[in-house]
Coordinates of C-alpha atoms in Angstrom, one line a residue:
M1 CA 0.1 0.1 0.0
K2 CA 1.7 3.4 -1.1
K3 CA 3.2 5.2 2.4
S4 CA 1.6 8.2 2.9
K5 CA 3.6 11.5 2.9
V6 CA 3.4 14.7 5.0
T7 CA 5.4 17.2 4.6
I8 CA 6.1 19.8 7.6
I9 CA 6.8 23.2 8.0
G10 CA 9.2 24.1 11.1
A11 CA 11.6 21.6 13.4
G12 CA 10.9 22.9 17.0
V13 CA 9.7 20.8 19.6
P14 CA 6.3 21.1 18.6
G15 CA 7.5 20.0 14.7
L16 CA 9.7 17.3 16.0
S17 CA 7.4 15.5 18.0
L18 CA 5.0 15.3 15.3
A19 CA 7.9 14.3 12.9
L20 CA 8.8 11.5 15.2
I21 CA 5.1 10.1 16.7
L22 CA 4.3 9.9 12.5
A23 CA 6.6 8.2 11.4
D24 CA 6.8 5.0 13.9
K25 CA 3.7 4.1 12.8
D26 CA 5.1 4.0 8.6
V27 CA 4.3 7.7 7.8
D28 CA 6.7 9.1 5.2
V29 CA 7.6 12.4 6.8
T30 CA 9.4 15.1 4.8
L31 CA 10.3 18.2 8.1
V32 CA 11.3 21.3 6.6
D33 CA 12.9 24.1 8.3
K34 CA 14.7 27.4 7.2
N35 CA 17.1 27.7 9.9
K36 CA 20.0 25.0 10.2
L37 CA 18.6 22.1 12.9
L38 CA 19.8 22.2 16.6
V39 CA 22.8 20.3 17.3
H40 CA 24.6 20.3 21.1
D41 CA 27.3 22.6 20.8
D42 CA 24.5 25.3 20.1
I43 CA 23.6 24.2 23.4
K44 CA 24.8 27.0 25.3
P45 CA 23.5 28.4 29.0
S46 CA 20.1 29.7 28.5
A47 CA 17.0 31.2 30.8
R48 CA 14.1 28.6 28.4
T49 CA 12.8 25.7 30.1
V50 CA 9.7 24.8 29.1
A51 CA 6.8 23.2 32.3
L52 CA 5.1 20.3 30.7
M53 CA 2.6 19.5 32.2
N54 CA 1.5 15.2 32.9
G55 CA 0.3 15.8 29.4
S56 CA 2.3 17.1 27.0
L57 CA 5.0 14.5 28.7
D58 CA 2.6 11.9 27.1
V59 CA 3.3 13.3 23.6
L60 CA 7.0 13.4 24.2
R61 CA 7.2 9.7 25.6
C62 CA 5.2 8.4 22.1
A63 CA 8.1 10.6 21.1
N64 CA 10.3 8.8 23.2
V65 CA 12.5 11.2 24.0
W66 CA 11.0 11.9 27.1
P67 CA 13.2 9.1 30.0
E68 CA 16.5 10.4 29.3
F69 CA 14.5 13.0 29.7
E70 CA 13.6 12.9 33.3
N71 CA 16.7 13.3 35.5
Q72 CA 17.7 16.6 33.2
S73 CA 13.7 18.2 34.3
T74 CA 12.2 19.3 37.9
R75 CA 9.7 18.4 39.1
L76 CA 7.1 20.4 39.5
A77 CA 4.1 19.4 42.7
T78 CA 2.9 22.4 43.9
L79 CA 1.8 25.7 41.9
S80 CA 1.9 28.6 44.2
V81 CA -0.3 32.1 43.1
I82 CA 0.5 34.7 45.2
D83 CA -2.1 37.9 44.1
D84 CA 1.1 41.3 45.1
S85 CA -0.9 43.9 43.1
H86 CA 0.0 46.2 46.7
F87 CA 3.5 46.0 44.9
P88 CA 6.2 47.5 47.6
R89 CA 4.2 46.6 49.8
G90 CA 4.7 44.7 52.7
I91 CA 3.9 41.1 52.8
E92 CA 0.7 41.3 55.2
N93 CA -1.0 42.2 51.7
M94 CA -0.6 39.4 49.7
V95 CA -2.6 37.1 49.3
R96 CA -1.4 33.4 48.2
E97 CA -2.8 30.0 47.3
D98 CA -1.4 26.8 46.9
F99 CA -2.8 24.5 44.4
K100 CA -0.5 21.0 45.2
A101 CA -0.6 17.8 42.9
S102 CA -1.3 15.6 45.8
E103 CA -5.4 17.1 45.2
L104 CA -6.1 15.2 42.7
D105 CA -3.8 11.8 43.5
L106 CA -0.8 12.6 41.3
A107 CA 2.4 13.1 42.2
E108 CA 3.1 16.2 39.9
F109 CA 1.9 18.6 37.7
G110 CA 4.5 17.5 35.3
Y111 CA 8.1 18.5 35.4
N112 CA 9.7 22.2 33.8
I113 CA 12.0 21.6 30.9
P114 CA 15.3 23.0 29.2
L115 CA 13.8 23.8 26.0
L116 CA 16.9 24.0 23.8
P117 CA 18.6 20.5 25.2
L118 CA 15.0 18.5 24.3
T119 CA 14.6 20.3 21.2
V120 CA 18.6 19.1 20.0
A121 CA 16.9 15.2 21.8
L122 CA 13.9 15.3 19.5
A123 CA 16.4 16.6 16.9
D124 CA 18.9 13.6 16.8
K125 CA 16.3 11.0 16.7
A126 CA 15.0 13.0 14.2
K127 CA 18.0 12.2 11.9
L128 CA 18.7 9.3 12.6
H129 CA 14.9 7.9 11.3
D130 CA 14.5 5.8 8.3
N131 CA 11.3 7.5 7.9
I132 CA 12.1 11.4 8.1
T133 CA 13.5 13.2 4.9
I134 CA 15.3 16.1 6.7
M135 CA 15.8 19.8 4.6
D136 CA 17.3 22.3 7.2
G137 CA 18.8 25.5 6.5
V138 CA 16.4 25.6 3.4
D139 CA 13.0 27.5 1.8
V140 CA 10.9 26.6 -0.4
D141 CA 7.3 28.0 -1.8
Q142 CA 4.7 27.0 -2.4
G143 CA 5.4 24.9 -5.3
H144 CA 8.7 22.9 -4.7
D145 CA 7.6 19.3 -5.2
V146 CA 7.4 18.8 -1.7
I147 CA 4.7 21.0 -1.0
V148 CA 3.3 19.4 -3.9
N149 CA 4.0 16.5 -4.1
A150 CA 2.6 15.6 0.1
D151 CA -0.4 14.7 1.1
L152 CA -0.9 17.0 4.0
V153 CA 1.2 20.5 4.5
V154 CA 1.6 21.0 8.6
G155 CA 2.1 24.6 9.1
A156 CA 4.1 25.0 12.3
D157 CA 6.7 27.7 11.3
G158 CA 5.4 30.3 14.1
R159 CA 4.0 33.2 14.4
R160 CA 4.7 34.9 11.2
S161 CA 3.6 31.4 9.6
T162 CA 4.7 30.7 5.5
V163 CA 2.1 28.0 5.4
R164 CA -0.9 30.1 7.0
E165 CA -0.6 32.9 4.4
W166 CA -0.6 30.2 1.7
A167 CA -3.7 28.9 3.0
G168 CA -5.0 32.4 2.9
I169 CA -5.6 31.5 6.5
N170 CA -5.9 35.2 8.5
A171 CA -5.2 35.4 12.1
A172 CA -6.0 38.2 14.7
Q173 CA -2.8 39.3 16.4
K174 CA -2.6 42.1 19.3
D175 CA 0.8 43.6 21.0
Y176 CA 0.1 43.3 23.9
G177 CA 2.8 46.1 25.4
Q178 CA 4.5 43.8 27.9
S179 CA 8.1 42.3 27.4
A180 CA 9.1 39.3 29.6
I181 CA 12.2 38.9 30.9
T182 CA 14.3 35.6 30.9
C183 CA 17.1 34.6 33.8
V184 CA 18.4 31.6 36.1
I185 CA 19.1 32.2 39.3
S186 CA 20.5 30.3 42.5
H187 CA 19.3 30.8 45.9
S188 CA 19.9 29.6 49.8
Q189 CA 16.4 28.2 50.7
S190 CA 15.0 25.1 48.5
H191 CA 12.0 25.8 46.2
D192 CA 10.5 22.3 47.3
D193 CA 9.0 22.1 43.6
T194 CA 6.8 24.6 43.9
S195 CA 6.6 27.1 41.4
T196 CA 6.0 30.5 42.3
E197 CA 3.3 33.2 40.0
F198 CA 3.5 36.8 41.8
H199 CA 0.7 39.0 39.9
R200 CA 0.7 42.9 40.0
T201 CA -0.1 45.1 37.7
G202 CA 2.9 45.1 35.6
G203 CA 2.4 41.6 34.6
P204 CA 3.3 38.4 36.3
C205 CA 6.7 37.7 37.7
A206 CA 7.2 33.5 38.1
F207 CA 9.8 31.5 39.3
V208 CA 9.8 28.3 38.4
P209 CA 11.8 24.9 39.7
C210 CA 14.7 23.9 37.7
G211 CA 17.5 22.3 40.1
D212 CA 18.4 22.4 43.5
N213 CA 18.0 25.3 44.7
T214 CA 18.2 26.4 40.8
S215 CA 14.8 28.6 39.7
A216 CA 14.1 30.3 35.5
V217 CA 12.4 33.2 36.2
V218 CA 9.9 33.8 33.9
W219 CA 9.0 38.4 35.0
V220 CA 6.7 40.3 32.4
E221 CA 6.5 43.8 32.6
K222 CA 5.5 47.2 30.6
T223 CA 8.1 47.0 27.5
D224 CA 9.1 50.5 28.1
D225 CA 10.1 49.3 31.8
A226 CA 11.1 46.1 31.2
N227 CA 13.4 48.2 28.9
E228 CA 15.1 50.2 31.9
F229 CA 14.9 47.3 34.2
L230 CA 17.4 45.2 31.2
K231 CA 19.8 48.4 31.4
L232 CA 20.3 47.8 35.1
P233 CA 24.2 46.8 36.4
R234 CA 24.0 43.2 37.5
A235 CA 24.1 43.9 41.5
A236 CA 21.1 46.9 40.9
F237 CA 19.1 44.3 38.5
I238 CA 19.2 41.7 41.4
S239 CA 18.7 43.3 43.7
A240 CA 14.8 44.3 42.1
L241 CA 14.6 40.9 41.4
Q242 CA 15.3 40.1 44.9
E243 CA 12.9 42.1 46.3
R244 CA 10.3 41.0 43.4
S245 CA 11.0 37.6 45.2
R246 CA 9.6 38.9 49.2
G247 CA 12.5 36.4 50.1
I248 CA 11.0 33.9 49.9
L249 CA 13.7 31.7 48.5
G250 CA 16.0 33.5 50.7
Q251 CA 19.4 35.6 48.8
I252 CA 19.0 35.4 44.9
D253 CA 21.9 35.6 42.8
M254 CA 22.2 35.2 38.6
I255 CA 23.1 32.8 37.2
V256 CA 22.3 32.8 33.5
D257 CA 21.5 36.7 32.6
P258 CA 18.4 37.9 31.3
V259 CA 17.7 38.4 28.0
S260 CA 13.7 39.9 26.4
W261 CA 11.3 39.5 24.2
P262 CA 8.6 41.2 23.5
L263 CA 4.9 39.5 23.7
M264 CA 1.8 39.5 21.5
T265 CA -1.0 37.1 20.8
L266 CA -2.2 35.4 18.1
K267 CA -5.8 33.5 16.9
A268 CA -5.8 31.7 13.6
D269 CA -9.1 31.8 12.1
R270 CA -9.5 28.3 11.3
L271 CA -6.7 25.5 11.8
I272 CA -7.3 23.8 8.0
A273 CA -7.3 24.3 4.6
P274 CA -7.3 21.4 1.3
K275 CA -4.4 19.1 2.5
I276 CA -3.1 21.7 5.1
A277 CA -3.3 22.0 8.7
L278 CA -1.5 24.5 11.4
I279 CA -0.5 23.3 15.3
A280 CA 1.3 25.6 17.2
E281 CA 2.9 28.5 17.5
A282 CA 1.6 29.2 13.6
A283 CA -1.8 28.6 15.0
H284 CA -1.7 30.4 18.6
V285 CA 0.4 32.7 20.4
L286 CA -0.3 33.3 24.6
S287 CA 0.8 34.3 27.2
P288 CA 3.2 33.2 29.7
I289 CA 1.0 33.4 32.0
G290 CA -0.4 30.4 33.5
A291 CA 2.4 28.1 31.0
Q292 CA -0.2 27.6 28.7
G293 CA 2.1 27.8 25.3
L294 CA 4.3 24.8 24.4
N295 CA 1.7 23.0 26.6
I296 CA -1.7 23.7 23.9
S297 CA 0.8 23.2 21.0
L298 CA 1.1 19.7 21.9
R299 CA -2.2 19.0 22.5
D300 CA -2.6 20.5 18.6
V301 CA 0.8 17.5 18.0
E302 CA -1.4 14.5 20.3
V303 CA -4.6 15.4 17.8
L304 CA -3.0 16.3 14.8
A305 CA -0.9 12.1 14.6
N306 CA -4.5 10.5 16.1
T307 CA -6.6 12.3 13.5
V308 CA -3.7 11.4 10.7
L309 CA -3.4 8.0 12.5
K310 CA -6.7 7.3 11.8
A311 CA -7.2 8.4 8.6
V312 CA -4.3 5.8 7.6
K313 CA -5.3 2.8 9.2
A314 CA -8.9 3.4 7.4
G315 CA -7.4 4.7 3.4
R316 CA -8.6 7.6 3.6
D317 CA -6.6 10.7 1.9
I318 CA -5.2 12.6 5.0
G319 CA -5.6 16.1 3.0
S320 CA -9.1 16.1 2.4
M321 CA -11.3 18.4 4.5
N322 CA -13.1 15.5 5.8
V323 CA -10.2 14.6 7.6
L324 CA -8.8 17.9 8.9
K325 CA -11.8 19.3 10.2
T326 CA -12.1 16.1 12.6
Y327 CA -8.5 18.1 13.7
E328 CA -9.6 21.2 13.8
R329 CA -13.1 20.1 15.6
R330 CA -11.6 18.9 18.5
R331 CA -9.2 21.5 19.0
H332 CA -11.4 23.9 18.8
R333 CA -12.8 24.6 22.9
D334 CA -9.0 24.2 23.5
V335 CA -7.5 27.1 21.5
T336 CA -10.6 29.3 22.0
S337 CA -11.3 29.0 25.9
R338 CA -7.3 29.3 26.8
H339 CA -6.5 32.4 24.0
F340 CA -9.7 34.0 25.3
G341 CA -9.3 32.8 29.5
V342 CA -5.5 33.4 28.7
N343 CA -5.8 37.0 27.6
M344 CA -8.8 37.9 29.7
L345 CA -6.5 36.8 33.0
N346 CA -3.7 38.4 31.3
Q347 CA -5.6 42.2 31.4
M348 CA -6.9 40.9 34.8
V349 CA -3.6 41.0 36.1
A350 CA -1.8 43.4 34.7
N351 CA -4.2 45.8 35.0
D352 CA -4.4 48.5 38.5
N353 CA -8.2 49.7 38.5
V354 CA -8.7 49.2 41.9
I355 CA -12.3 47.0 41.7
L356 CA -10.2 44.3 39.4
R357 CA -7.6 44.4 41.5
E358 CA -9.8 44.0 45.0
M359 CA -12.3 41.3 42.3
R360 CA -9.0 39.1 42.0
R361 CA -7.7 38.5 45.4
F362 CA -11.5 37.7 45.9
G363 CA -11.3 35.1 43.5
L364 CA -7.9 33.6 45.0
R365 CA -9.4 33.9 49.1
A366 CA -12.8 32.3 47.5
I367 CA -11.0 29.2 45.5
K368 CA -9.8 28.2 48.9
Y369 CA -13.4 26.9 50.1
A370 CA -14.6 26.2 46.8
G371 CA -14.6 21.7 47.0
P372 CA -15.2 20.8 43.9
L373 CA -15.4 23.4 41.8
R374 CA -11.5 23.8 42.7
K375 CA -10.7 20.7 41.6
L376 CA -12.6 20.9 38.6
L377 CA -10.4 23.9 37.8
M378 CA -7.3 22.3 39.0
K379 CA -7.8 19.7 36.7
E380 CA -8.5 22.2 33.2
G381 CA -5.6 24.2 34.1
L382 CA -3.5 21.0 33.5
A383 CA -5.4 19.4 30.6
P384 CA -9.1 20.2 29.2
K385 CA -11.9 17.8 28.5
G386 CA -13.4 17.1 24.9

C-alpha cells in the first residue's frame, strides 16, 4: 500500500515531535526548516525552560524522548499563585493560594524542562529515523516538490507562518505592550518543587524550579519598564529581582543573564485548509501567564497525529477536508477557551483598576473553599476535557 506523505514546515519541539510520532507509524515525513537543525554545540546556558504538564509529557513519550529527559528536569509538585498587586508594600498585603498535585492524587503536575537540550534530543532522533527526510537550512515555496507531492502539509513554522499565508488563513494579532524578561537564578532556600507566580500590575513574575536551589524566572513588565530594568547594572538588577521574590527563596544570585522578548497574542481564524493543517504558534500565541503555550501546542500535535493515523489506517486521504475537519473540531474548544481565558487573565492581572484588583484577591481567597469546583478548575488547568 502506498505510504502517506506528510511535509512538516518548522523544526521546533512541536514539529519534531509530530514528525517522530508519525514516522514511527510508517508515515513518510519530510521535515523542512529554513534554519539548520540544532546540534549539541548549540546548547548554551539559557533561561528558556518549559513547564510541561503530564499530558504533554505523554506526547514526548510517544516521540521516545521523555525517559532520557526526566533526570534533566525538575518536578512541579505545587503551583503557588500570589496576588501581590499592593507591591511594594509588605508581605501582609499579599494573597496566596497553593495548588498541590496531591489534591488530584498526582505525584506532580509535570516537569520544568530545559528547552534547548529537548530540541536537540528530538532533532537527533529525527536525523536517525528511516522514515524522516530532513531539509534544513532551506526555504521552500508553495510550488516545491515537497509541498506539491505531499498528502498533507503541516505548518509548525511559528507566529509568522508561511504555511498560514499559503493557505490564506487570517490571524488576529495584538501586541500586549509587555515584554518577558527571563534569567536563571540560584537561591539559598529550597523551592520545594514549587512554581511560584506573583501577579502584579506590570504582569506576572514566575519562579519555576529548574534544579536544586535553582529557578528559571519569567518576569513580565510593560515593555518600557522591562527595557529600563535590563539597563540596570548586574547588582541592581539582582536587587530588583530579590525585592520581587519577596524573600520566599532566600538570598538570590544570577546564573544566566537576563534576556527579553515582546509579548503578543495571535489566533488563526481557521486551523485547516485543503491539504494544510496548522499547529502550535502558527495557529495560536499566548501570554506566558499560566504556562499554557507549549502545552497547548503539544495537544495540537497529539490530536493531529491521532487524526492522521486513524485516517491512514482507514485508507482515507489524510489531506482531505473531511479528515482535517476532525482535527479542527477536536481542537476548537481548547484553543478558543485558552486564548480567551489567558487573555482575560492577563488583562485582569496587568491592570491597576481597584475594582479588578479586589475581584482578583477575593477570587483567590474564595477558591480555597470551593471544594469540587477547585478540583475541576485544577484539572481544567492541566488539560481540558473534550
